PDB file of C-alpha atoms in Angstrom:
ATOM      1  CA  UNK A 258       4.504 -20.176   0.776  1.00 59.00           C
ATOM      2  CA  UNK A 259       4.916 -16.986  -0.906  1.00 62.00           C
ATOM      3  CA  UNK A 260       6.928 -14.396   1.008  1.00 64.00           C
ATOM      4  CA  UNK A 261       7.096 -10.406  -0.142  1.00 60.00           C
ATOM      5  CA  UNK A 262      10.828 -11.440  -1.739  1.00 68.00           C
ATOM      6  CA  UNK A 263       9.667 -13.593  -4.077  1.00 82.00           C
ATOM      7  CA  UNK A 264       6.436 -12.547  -4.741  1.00 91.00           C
ATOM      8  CA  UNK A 265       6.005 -12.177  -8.816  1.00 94.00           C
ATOM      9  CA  UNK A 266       2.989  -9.678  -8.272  1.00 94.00           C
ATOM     10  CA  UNK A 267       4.527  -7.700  -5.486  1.00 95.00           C
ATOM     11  CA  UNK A 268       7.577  -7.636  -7.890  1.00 94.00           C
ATOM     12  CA  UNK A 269       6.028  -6.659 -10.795  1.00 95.00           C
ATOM     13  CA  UNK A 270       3.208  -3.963  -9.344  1.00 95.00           C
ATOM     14  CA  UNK A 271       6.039  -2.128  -7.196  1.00 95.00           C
ATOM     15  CA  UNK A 272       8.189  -1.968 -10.333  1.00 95.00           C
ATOM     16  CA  UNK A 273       5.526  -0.920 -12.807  1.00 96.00           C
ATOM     17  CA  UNK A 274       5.011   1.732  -9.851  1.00 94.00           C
ATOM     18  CA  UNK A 275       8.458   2.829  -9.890  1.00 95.00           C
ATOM     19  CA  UNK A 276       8.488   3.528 -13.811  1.00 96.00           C
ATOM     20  CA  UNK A 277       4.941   5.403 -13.833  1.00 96.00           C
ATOM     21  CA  UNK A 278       4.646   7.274 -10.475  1.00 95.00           C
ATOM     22  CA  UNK A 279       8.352   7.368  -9.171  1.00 93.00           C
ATOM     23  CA  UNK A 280       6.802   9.438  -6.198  1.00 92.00           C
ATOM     24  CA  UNK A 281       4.636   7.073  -4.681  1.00 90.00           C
ATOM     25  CA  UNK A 282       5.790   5.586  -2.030  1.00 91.00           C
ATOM     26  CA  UNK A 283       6.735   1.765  -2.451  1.00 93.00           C
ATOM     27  CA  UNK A 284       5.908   1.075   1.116  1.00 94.00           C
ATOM     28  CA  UNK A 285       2.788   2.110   0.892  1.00 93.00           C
ATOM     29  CA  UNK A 286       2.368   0.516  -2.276  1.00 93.00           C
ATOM     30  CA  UNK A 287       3.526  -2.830  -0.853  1.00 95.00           C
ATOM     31  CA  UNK A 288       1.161  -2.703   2.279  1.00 96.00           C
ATOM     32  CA  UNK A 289      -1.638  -2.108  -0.217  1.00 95.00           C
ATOM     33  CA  UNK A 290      -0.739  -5.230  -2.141  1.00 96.00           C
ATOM     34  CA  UNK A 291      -0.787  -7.091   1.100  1.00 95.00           C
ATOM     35  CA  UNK A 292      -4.063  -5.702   2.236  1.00 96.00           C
ATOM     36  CA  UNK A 293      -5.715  -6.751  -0.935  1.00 95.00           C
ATOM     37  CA  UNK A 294      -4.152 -10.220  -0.834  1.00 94.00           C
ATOM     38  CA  UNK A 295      -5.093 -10.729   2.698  1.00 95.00           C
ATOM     39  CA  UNK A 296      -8.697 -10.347   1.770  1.00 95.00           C
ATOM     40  CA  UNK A 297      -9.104 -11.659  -1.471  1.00 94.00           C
ATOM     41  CA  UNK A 298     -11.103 -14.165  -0.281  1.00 94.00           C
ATOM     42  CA  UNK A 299     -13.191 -12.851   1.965  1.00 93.00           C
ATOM     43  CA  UNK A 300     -16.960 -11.794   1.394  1.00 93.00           C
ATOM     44  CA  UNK A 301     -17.091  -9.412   3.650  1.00 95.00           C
ATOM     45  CA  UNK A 302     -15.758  -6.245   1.297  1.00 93.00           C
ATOM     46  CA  UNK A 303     -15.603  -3.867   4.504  1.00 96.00           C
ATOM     47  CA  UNK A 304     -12.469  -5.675   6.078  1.00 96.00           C
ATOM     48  CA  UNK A 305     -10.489  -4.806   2.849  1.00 96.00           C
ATOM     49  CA  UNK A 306     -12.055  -0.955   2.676  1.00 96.00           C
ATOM     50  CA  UNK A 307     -11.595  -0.360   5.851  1.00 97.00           C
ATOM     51  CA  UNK A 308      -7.667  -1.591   6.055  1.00 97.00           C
ATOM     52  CA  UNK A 309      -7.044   0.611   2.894  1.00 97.00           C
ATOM     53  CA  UNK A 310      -8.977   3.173   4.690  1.00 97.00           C
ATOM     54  CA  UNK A 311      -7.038   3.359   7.864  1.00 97.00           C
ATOM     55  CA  UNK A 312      -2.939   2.749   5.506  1.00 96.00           C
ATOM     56  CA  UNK A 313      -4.612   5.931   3.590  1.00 94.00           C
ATOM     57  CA  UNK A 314      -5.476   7.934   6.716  1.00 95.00           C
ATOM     58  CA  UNK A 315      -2.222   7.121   8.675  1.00 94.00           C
ATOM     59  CA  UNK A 316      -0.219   8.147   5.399  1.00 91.00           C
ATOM     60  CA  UNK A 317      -2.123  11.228   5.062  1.00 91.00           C
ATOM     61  CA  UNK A 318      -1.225  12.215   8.599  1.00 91.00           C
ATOM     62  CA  UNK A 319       2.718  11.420   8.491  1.00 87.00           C
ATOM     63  CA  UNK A 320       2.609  13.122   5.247  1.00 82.00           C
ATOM     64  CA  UNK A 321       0.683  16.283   6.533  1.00 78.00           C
ATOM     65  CA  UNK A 322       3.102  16.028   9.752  1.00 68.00           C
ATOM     66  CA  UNK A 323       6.230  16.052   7.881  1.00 62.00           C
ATOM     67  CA  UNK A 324       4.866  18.942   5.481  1.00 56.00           C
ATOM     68  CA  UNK A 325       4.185  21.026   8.907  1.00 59.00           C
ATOM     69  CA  UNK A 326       7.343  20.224   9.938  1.00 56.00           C
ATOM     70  CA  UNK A 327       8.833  21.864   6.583  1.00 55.00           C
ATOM     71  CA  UNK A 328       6.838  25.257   7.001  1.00 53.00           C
TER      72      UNK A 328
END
């Protein structure tokens, strides 16, 4: 079984993230990855959409939060 340490994709997208958008955040990154490979299989496209949906919309809000915060 593959786990997120030795996962060659995982690996290989979060460091291709790290040299091209150093400010994106790696969890999020990550948790995309996982979403995607959760639901690779599956034929019903709305269970991926609407996970991706709901990681963007909570990071939106903790990033809007901490901005607030900042003001």
């Amino acid at each position: 079984m593959t786990t997120p340490e030795n996962d060659i994709a995982l690996s290989t997208l979060i460091s291709v993230g790290e040299s091209t958008a150093p400010e994106l955040d790696r969890d999020i990154l990550r948790k995309c990855y996982l979403i995607q490979k959760k639901y690779q299989f599956s034929e019903d496209r709305s269970l991926s959409m609407a996970a991706m949906e709901r990681l963007v919309e909570d990071a939106l809000e903790r990033n809007g939060s901490a901005l607030e915060g900042s003001e």
